[in-house]
PDB file of C-alpha atoms in Angstrom:
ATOM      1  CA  UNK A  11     -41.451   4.116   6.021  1.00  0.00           C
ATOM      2  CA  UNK A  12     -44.793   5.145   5.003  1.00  0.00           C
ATOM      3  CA  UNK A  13     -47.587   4.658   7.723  1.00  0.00           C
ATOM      4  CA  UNK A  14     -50.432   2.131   6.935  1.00  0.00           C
ATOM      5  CA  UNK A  15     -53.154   2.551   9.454  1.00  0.00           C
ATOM      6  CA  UNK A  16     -54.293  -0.722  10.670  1.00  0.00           C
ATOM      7  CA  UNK A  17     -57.721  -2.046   9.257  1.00  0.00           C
ATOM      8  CA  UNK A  18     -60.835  -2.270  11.382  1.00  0.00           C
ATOM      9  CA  UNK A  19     -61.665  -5.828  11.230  1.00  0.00           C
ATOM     10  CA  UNK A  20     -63.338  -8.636  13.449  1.00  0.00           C
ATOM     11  CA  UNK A  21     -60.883 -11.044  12.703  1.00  0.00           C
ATOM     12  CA  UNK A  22     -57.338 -10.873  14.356  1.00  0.00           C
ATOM     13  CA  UNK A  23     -55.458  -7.976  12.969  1.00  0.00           C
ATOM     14  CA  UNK A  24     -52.471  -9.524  10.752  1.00  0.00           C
ATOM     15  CA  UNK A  25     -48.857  -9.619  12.465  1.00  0.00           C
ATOM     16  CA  UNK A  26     -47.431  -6.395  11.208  1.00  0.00           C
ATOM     17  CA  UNK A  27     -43.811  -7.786   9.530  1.00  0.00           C
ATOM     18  CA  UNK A  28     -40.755  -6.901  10.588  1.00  0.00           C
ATOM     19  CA  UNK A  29     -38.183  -5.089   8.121  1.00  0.00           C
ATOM     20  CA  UNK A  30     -35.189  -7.374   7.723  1.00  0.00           C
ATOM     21  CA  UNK A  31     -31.730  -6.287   8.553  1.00  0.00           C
ATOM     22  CA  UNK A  32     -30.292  -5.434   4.732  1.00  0.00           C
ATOM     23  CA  UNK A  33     -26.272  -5.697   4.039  1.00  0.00           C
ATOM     24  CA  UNK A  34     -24.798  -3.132   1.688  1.00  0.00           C
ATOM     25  CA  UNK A  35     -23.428  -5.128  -1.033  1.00  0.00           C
ATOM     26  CA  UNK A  36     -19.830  -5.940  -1.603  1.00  0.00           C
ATOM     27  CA  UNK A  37     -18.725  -3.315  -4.459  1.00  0.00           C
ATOM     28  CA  UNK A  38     -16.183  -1.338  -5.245  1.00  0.00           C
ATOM     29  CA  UNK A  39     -16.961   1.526  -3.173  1.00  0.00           C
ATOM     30  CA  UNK A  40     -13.764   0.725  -1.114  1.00  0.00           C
ATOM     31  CA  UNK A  41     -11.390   1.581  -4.445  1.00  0.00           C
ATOM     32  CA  UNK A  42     -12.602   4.807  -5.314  1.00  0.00           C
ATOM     33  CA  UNK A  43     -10.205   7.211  -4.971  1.00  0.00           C
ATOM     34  CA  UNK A  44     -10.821   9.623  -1.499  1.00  0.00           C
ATOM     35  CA  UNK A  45     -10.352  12.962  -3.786  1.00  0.00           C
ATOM     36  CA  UNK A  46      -7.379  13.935  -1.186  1.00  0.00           C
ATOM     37  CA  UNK A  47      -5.105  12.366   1.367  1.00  0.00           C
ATOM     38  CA  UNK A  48      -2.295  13.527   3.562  1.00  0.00           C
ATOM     39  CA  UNK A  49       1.266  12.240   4.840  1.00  0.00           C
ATOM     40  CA  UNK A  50       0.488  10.927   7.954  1.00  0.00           C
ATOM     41  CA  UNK A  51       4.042  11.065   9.565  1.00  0.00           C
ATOM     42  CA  UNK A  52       7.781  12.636   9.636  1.00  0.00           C
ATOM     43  CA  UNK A  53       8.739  16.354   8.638  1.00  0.00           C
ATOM     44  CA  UNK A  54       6.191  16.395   5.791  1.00  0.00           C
ATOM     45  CA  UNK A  55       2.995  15.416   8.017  1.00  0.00           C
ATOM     46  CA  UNK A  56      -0.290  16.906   7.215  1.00  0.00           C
ATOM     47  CA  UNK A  57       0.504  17.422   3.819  1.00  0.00           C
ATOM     48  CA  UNK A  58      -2.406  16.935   1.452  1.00  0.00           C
ATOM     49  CA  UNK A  59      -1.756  14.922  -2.136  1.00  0.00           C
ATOM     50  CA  UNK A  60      -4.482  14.635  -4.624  1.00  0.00           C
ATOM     51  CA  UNK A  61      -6.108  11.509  -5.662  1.00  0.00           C
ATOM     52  CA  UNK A  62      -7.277  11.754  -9.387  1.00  0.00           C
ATOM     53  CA  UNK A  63      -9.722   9.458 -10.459  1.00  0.00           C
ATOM     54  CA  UNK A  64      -7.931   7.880 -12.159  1.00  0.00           C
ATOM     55  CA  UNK A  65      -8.298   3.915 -13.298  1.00  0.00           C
ATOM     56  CA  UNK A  66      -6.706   1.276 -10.684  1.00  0.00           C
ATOM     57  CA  UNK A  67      -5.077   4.230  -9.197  1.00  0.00           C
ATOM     58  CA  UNK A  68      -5.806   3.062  -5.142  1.00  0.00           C
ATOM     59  CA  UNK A  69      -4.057   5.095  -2.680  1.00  0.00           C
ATOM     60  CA  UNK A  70      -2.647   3.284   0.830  1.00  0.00           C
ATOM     61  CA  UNK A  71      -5.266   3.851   3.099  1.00  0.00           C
ATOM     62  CA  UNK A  72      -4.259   5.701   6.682  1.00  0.00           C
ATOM     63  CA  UNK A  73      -4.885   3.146   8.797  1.00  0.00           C
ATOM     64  CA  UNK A  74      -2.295   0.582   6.488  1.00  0.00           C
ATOM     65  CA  UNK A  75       0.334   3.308   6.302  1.00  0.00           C
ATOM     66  CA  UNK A  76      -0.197   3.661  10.479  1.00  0.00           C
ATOM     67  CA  UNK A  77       0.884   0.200  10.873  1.00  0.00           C
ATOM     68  CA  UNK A  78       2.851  -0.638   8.332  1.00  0.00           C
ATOM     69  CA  UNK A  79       5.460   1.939   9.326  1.00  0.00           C
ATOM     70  CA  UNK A  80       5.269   1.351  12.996  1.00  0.00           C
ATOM     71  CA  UNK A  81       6.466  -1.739  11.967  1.00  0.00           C
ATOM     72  CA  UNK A  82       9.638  -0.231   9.957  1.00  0.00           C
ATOM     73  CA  UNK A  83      10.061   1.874  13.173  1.00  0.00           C
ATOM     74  CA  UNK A  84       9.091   5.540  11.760  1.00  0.00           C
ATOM     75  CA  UNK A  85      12.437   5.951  12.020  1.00  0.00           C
ATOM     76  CA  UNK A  86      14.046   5.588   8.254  1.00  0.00           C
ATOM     77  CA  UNK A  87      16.979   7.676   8.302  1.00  0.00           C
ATOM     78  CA  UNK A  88      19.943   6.834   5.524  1.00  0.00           C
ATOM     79  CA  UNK A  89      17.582   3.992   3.912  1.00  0.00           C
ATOM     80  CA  UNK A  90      17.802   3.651   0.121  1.00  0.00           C
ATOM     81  CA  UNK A  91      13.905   2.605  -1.185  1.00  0.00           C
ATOM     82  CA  UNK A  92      11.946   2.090  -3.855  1.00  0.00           C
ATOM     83  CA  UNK A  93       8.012   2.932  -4.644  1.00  0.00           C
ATOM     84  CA  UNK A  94       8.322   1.401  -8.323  1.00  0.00           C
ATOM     85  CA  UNK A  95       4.049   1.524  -8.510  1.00  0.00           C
ATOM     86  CA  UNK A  96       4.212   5.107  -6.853  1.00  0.00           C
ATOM     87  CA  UNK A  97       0.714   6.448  -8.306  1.00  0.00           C
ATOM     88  CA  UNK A  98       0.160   9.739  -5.864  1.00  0.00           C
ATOM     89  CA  UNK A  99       3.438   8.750  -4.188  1.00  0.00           C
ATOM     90  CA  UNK A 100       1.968   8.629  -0.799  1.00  0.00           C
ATOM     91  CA  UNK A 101       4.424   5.514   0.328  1.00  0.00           C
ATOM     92  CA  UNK A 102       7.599   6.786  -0.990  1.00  0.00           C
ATOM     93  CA  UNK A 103       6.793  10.166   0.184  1.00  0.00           C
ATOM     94  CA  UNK A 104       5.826   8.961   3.664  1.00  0.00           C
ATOM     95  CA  UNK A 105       9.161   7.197   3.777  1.00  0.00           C
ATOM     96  CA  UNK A 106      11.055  10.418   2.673  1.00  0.00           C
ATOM     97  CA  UNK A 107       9.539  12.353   5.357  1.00  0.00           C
ATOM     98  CA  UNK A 108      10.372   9.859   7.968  1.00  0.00           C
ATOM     99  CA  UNK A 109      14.441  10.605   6.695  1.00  0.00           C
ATOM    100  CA  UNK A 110      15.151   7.946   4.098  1.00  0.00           C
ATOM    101  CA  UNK A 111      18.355   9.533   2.316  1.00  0.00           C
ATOM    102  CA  UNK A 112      17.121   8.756  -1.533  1.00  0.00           C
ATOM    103  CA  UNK A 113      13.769   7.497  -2.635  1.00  0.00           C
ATOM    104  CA  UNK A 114      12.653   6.286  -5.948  1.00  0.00           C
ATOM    105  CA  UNK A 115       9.082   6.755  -6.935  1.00  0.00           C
ATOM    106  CA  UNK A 116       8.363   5.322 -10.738  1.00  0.00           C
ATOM    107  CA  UNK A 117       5.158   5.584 -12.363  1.00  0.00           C
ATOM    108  CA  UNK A 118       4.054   5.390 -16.454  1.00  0.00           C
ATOM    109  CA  UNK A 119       0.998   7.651 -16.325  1.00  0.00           C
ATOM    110  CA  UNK A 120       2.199  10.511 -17.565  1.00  0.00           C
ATOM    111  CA  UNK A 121      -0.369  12.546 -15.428  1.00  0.00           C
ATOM    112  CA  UNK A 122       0.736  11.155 -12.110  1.00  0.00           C
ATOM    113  CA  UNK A 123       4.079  11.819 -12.818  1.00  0.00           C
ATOM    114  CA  UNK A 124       3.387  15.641 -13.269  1.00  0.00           C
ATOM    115  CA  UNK A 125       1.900  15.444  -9.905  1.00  0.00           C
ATOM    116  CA  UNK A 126       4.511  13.947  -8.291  1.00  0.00           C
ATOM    117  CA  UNK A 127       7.108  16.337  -9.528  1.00  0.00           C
ATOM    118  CA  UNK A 128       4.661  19.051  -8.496  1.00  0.00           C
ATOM    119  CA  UNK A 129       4.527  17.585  -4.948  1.00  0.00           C
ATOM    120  CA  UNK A 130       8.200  16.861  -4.573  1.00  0.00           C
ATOM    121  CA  UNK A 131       9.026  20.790  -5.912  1.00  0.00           C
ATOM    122  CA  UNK A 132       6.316  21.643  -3.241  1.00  0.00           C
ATOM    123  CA  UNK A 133       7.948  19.781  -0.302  1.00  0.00           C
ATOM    124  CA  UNK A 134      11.792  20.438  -2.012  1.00  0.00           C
ATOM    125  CA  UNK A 135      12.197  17.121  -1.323  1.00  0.00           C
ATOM    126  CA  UNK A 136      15.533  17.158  -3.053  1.00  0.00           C
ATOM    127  CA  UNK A 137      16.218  12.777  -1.911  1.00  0.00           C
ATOM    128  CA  UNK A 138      13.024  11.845  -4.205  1.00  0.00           C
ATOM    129  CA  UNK A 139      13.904  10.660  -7.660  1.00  0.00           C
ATOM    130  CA  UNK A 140      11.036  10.978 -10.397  1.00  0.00           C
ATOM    131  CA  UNK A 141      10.816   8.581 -13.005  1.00  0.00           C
ATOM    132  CA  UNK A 142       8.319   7.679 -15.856  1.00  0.00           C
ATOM    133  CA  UNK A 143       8.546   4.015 -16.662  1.00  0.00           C
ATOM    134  CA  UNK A 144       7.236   0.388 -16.040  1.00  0.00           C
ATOM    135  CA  UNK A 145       7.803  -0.149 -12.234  1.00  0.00           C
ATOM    136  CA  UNK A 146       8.736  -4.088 -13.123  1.00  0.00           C
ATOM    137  CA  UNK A 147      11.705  -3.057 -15.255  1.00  0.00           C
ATOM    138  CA  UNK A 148      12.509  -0.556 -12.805  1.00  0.00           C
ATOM    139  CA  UNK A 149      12.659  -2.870 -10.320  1.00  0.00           C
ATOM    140  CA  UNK A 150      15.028  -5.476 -12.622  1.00  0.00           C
ATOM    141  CA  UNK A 151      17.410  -2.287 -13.304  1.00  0.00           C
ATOM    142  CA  UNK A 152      18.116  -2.189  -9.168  1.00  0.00           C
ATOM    143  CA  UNK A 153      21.477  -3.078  -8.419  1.00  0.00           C
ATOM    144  CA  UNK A 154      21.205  -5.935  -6.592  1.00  0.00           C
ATOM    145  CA  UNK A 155      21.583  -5.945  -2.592  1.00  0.00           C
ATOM    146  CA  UNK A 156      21.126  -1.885  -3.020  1.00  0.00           C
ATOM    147  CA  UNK A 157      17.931  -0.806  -1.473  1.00  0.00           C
ATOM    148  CA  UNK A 158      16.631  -1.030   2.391  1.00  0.00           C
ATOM    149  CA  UNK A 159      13.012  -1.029   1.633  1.00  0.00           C
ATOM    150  CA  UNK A 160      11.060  -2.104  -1.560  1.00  0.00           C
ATOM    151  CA  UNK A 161       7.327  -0.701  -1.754  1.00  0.00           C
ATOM    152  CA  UNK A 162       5.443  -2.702  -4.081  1.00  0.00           C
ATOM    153  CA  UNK A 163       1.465  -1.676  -4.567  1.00  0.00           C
ATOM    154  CA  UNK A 164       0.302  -2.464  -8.320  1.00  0.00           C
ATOM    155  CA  UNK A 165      -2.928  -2.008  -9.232  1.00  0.00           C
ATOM    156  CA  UNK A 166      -4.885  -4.964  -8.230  1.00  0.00           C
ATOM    157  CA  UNK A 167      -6.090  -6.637 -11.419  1.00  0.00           C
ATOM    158  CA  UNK A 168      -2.580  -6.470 -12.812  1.00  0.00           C
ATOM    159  CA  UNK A 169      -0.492  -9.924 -13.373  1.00  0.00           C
ATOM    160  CA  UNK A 170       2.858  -8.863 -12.222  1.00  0.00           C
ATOM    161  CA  UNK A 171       2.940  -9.479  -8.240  1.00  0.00           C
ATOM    162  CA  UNK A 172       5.033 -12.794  -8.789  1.00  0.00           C
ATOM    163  CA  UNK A 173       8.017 -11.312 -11.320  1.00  0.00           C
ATOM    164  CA  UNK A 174       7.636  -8.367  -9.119  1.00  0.00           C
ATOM    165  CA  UNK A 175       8.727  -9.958  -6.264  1.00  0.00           C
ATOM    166  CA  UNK A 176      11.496 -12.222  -7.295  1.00  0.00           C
ATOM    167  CA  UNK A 177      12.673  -8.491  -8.526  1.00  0.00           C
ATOM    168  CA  UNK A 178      12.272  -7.185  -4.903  1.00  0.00           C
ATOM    169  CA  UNK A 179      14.131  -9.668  -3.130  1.00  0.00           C
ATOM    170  CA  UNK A 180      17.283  -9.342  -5.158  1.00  0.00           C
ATOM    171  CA  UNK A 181      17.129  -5.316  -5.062  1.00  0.00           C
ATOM    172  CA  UNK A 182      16.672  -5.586  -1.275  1.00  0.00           C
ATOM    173  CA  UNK A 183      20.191  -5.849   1.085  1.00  0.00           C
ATOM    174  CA  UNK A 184      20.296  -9.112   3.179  1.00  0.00           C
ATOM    175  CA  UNK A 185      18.458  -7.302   5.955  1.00  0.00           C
ATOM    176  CA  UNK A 186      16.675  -5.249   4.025  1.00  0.00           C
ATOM    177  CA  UNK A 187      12.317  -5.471   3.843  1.00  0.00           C
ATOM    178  CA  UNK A 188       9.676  -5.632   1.013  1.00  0.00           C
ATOM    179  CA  UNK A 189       6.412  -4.172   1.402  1.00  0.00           C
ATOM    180  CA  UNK A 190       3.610  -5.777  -0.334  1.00  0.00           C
ATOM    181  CA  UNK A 191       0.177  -4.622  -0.876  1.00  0.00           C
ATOM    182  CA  UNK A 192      -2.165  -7.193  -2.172  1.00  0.00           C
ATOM    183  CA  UNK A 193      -6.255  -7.954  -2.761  1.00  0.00           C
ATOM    184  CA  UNK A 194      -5.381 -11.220  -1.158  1.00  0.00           C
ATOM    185  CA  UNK A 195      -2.861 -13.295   1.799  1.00  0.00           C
ATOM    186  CA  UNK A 196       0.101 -14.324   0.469  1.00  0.00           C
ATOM    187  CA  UNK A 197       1.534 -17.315   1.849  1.00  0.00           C
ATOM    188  CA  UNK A 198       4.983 -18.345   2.957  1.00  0.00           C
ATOM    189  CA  UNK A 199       5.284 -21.325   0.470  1.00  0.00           C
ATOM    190  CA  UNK A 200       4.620 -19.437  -2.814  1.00  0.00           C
ATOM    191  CA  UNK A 201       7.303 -16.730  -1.499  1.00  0.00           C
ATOM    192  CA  UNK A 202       9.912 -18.911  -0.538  1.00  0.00           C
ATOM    193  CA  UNK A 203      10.552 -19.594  -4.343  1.00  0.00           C
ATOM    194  CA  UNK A 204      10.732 -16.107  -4.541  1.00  0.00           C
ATOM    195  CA  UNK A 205      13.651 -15.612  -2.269  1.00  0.00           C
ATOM    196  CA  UNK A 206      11.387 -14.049   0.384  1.00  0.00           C
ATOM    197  CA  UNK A 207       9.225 -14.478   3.708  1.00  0.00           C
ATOM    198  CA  UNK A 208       6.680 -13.435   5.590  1.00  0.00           C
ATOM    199  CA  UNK A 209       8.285 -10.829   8.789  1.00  0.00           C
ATOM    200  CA  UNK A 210       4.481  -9.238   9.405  1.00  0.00           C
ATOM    201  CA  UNK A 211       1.227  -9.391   7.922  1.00  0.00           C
ATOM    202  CA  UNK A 212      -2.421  -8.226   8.110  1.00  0.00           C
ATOM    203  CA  UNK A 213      -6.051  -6.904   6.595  1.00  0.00           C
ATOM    204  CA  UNK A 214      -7.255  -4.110   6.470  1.00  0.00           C
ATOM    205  CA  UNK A 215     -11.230  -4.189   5.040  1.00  0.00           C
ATOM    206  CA  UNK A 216     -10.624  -5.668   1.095  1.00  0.00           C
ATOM    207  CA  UNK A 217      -6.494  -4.812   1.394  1.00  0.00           C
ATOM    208  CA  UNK A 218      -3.883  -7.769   2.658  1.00  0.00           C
ATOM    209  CA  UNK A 219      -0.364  -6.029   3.405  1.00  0.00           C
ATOM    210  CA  UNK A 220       2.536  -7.821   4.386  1.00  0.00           C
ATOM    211  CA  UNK A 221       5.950  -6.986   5.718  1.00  0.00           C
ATOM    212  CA  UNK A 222       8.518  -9.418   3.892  1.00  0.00           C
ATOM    213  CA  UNK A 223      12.226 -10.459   4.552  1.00  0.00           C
ATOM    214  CA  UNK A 224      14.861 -12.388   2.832  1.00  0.00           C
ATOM    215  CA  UNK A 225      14.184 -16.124   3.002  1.00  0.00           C
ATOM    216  CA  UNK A 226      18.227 -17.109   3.539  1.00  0.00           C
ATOM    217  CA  UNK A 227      18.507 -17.025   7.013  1.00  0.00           C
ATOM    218  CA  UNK A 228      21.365 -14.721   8.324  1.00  0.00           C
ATOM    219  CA  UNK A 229      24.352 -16.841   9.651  1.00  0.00           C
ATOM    220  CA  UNK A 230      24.522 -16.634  13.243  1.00  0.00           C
ATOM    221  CA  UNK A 231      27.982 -14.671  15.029  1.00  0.00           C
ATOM    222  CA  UNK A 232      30.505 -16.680  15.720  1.00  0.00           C
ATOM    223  CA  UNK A 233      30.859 -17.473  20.153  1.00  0.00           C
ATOM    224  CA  UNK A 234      32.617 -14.801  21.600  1.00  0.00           C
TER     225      UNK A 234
END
C-alpha cells in the first residue's frame, strides 16, 4: 500500500480507514486441470499421469482418492471394476494398483485414450482394458451382477448422472459398491429409485463423493 503522509492540520487528523478483509471469489479455479498428478497408492504409487487441459476433463483430487479408498479397504484384490468416465484414468488405475484382477477404463476423446494406452504400456498393466466409447452405453453393455466396483465421475455439466446410475446398480454384484463423484449431495430418496443407497459420503471443497450400495437389503442367514 502506498504511504500517504498525514496532513498538518489544526483540526483532528481524519481516522485513517481500515482495509477490509476481501474474499477471493468463487470461480473456477478449483477445475483447472493440476498439469500432473500421481497414483497415490498400491504397486503403481508415485506414478505421475498428465492432466491435459482439456474441457470438463477434472481429475480426482488426492485428498478424495485418500478417503475414498480407505473406505474400499486399499485392499482390491480379484475385484472386477469399471471407470466408464476414465479421462486420465487416475481411479481405475488407482484401483489396478491396489490388485483389482481386470479394470475397465472407457473414454470418447480420442486424445485421452492415447494417453491411457501410453500409461497402461508404461505400467504393463496387462488387467486394464482400453476402450473408446460413450461411458453410459458402456455401462448398459455390463453384464448384469458382474462388476465389484463401479467408478462413475462425468464431467460436471453433463446430464447423465441419473441413467448412469440406474446402469451402475445393475452392473454391480449384490455386495458390490458404486462410486459417485458429483458437484452436489445426492440424497437417499432420489437413489432409492435407482436401485441404490447411500454406504458413505462427503465434500471435499466444490466436489460431493459418495460411496453407494445396493438398496435390496441382503437377506439375513438363516439361525444356526
Amino acid at each position: 500500500m502506498k504511504y500517504t503522509p498525514k496532513p498538518i492540520a489544526t483540526e483532528p487528523a481524519a481516522k485513517p480507514s481500515v482495509k477490509a478483509n476481501t474474499v477471493k471469489p468463487k470461480g473456477t479455479a478449483h477445475l483447472k486441470p493440476p498439469g500432473e498428478i500421481r497414483i497415490i497408492g498400491g504397486q503403481y504409487r508415485r506414478t505421475k499421469l498428465t492432466v491435459p487441459n482439456h474441457p470438463g476433463l477434472r481429475p480426482t483430487p488426492d485428498r478424495v482418492r485418500e478417503t475414498l479408498f480407505n473406505w474400499l479397504g486399499q485392499d482390491l484384490t480379484g475385484w472386477r471394476c469399471a471407470d466408464v468416465f476414465a479421462g486420465t484414468g487416475v481411479l481405475g488405475f488407482e484401483a489396478a494398483s491396489r490388485g483389482a484382477a481386470d479394470v475397465l477404463l472407457c473414454e470418447q476423446d480420442p486424445g485421452l485414450v492415447a494417453q491411457l494406452k501410453a500409461v497402461q504400456a508404461r505400467l504393463k498393466a496387462s488387467m486394464v482394458r482400453i476402450e473408446r466409447g460413450d461411458g453410459l452405453s458402456a455401462l448398459k453393455r455390463l453384464e448384469a451382477g458382474s462388476m465389484q466396483l463401479v467408478l462413475i465421475d462425468p464431467p460436471f455439466d453433463s446430464n447423465v448422472f441419473e441413467a448412469a446410475l440406474k446402469a451402475a446398480g445393475q452392473a454391480i454384484s449384490p455386495t458390490g459398491l458404486v462410486y459417485l463423484e458429483a458437484p452436489r449431495a445426492w440424497l437417499d430418496e432420489e437413489l432409492l429409485p435407482l436401485g441404490l443407497k447411500i454406504h458413505r459420503s462427503a465434500k471435499a471443497g466444490a466436489v460431493h463423493f459418495h460411496l453407494l450400495v445396493k438398496s435390496e437389503l441382503l437377506p439375513e442367514p438363516p439361525p444356526a
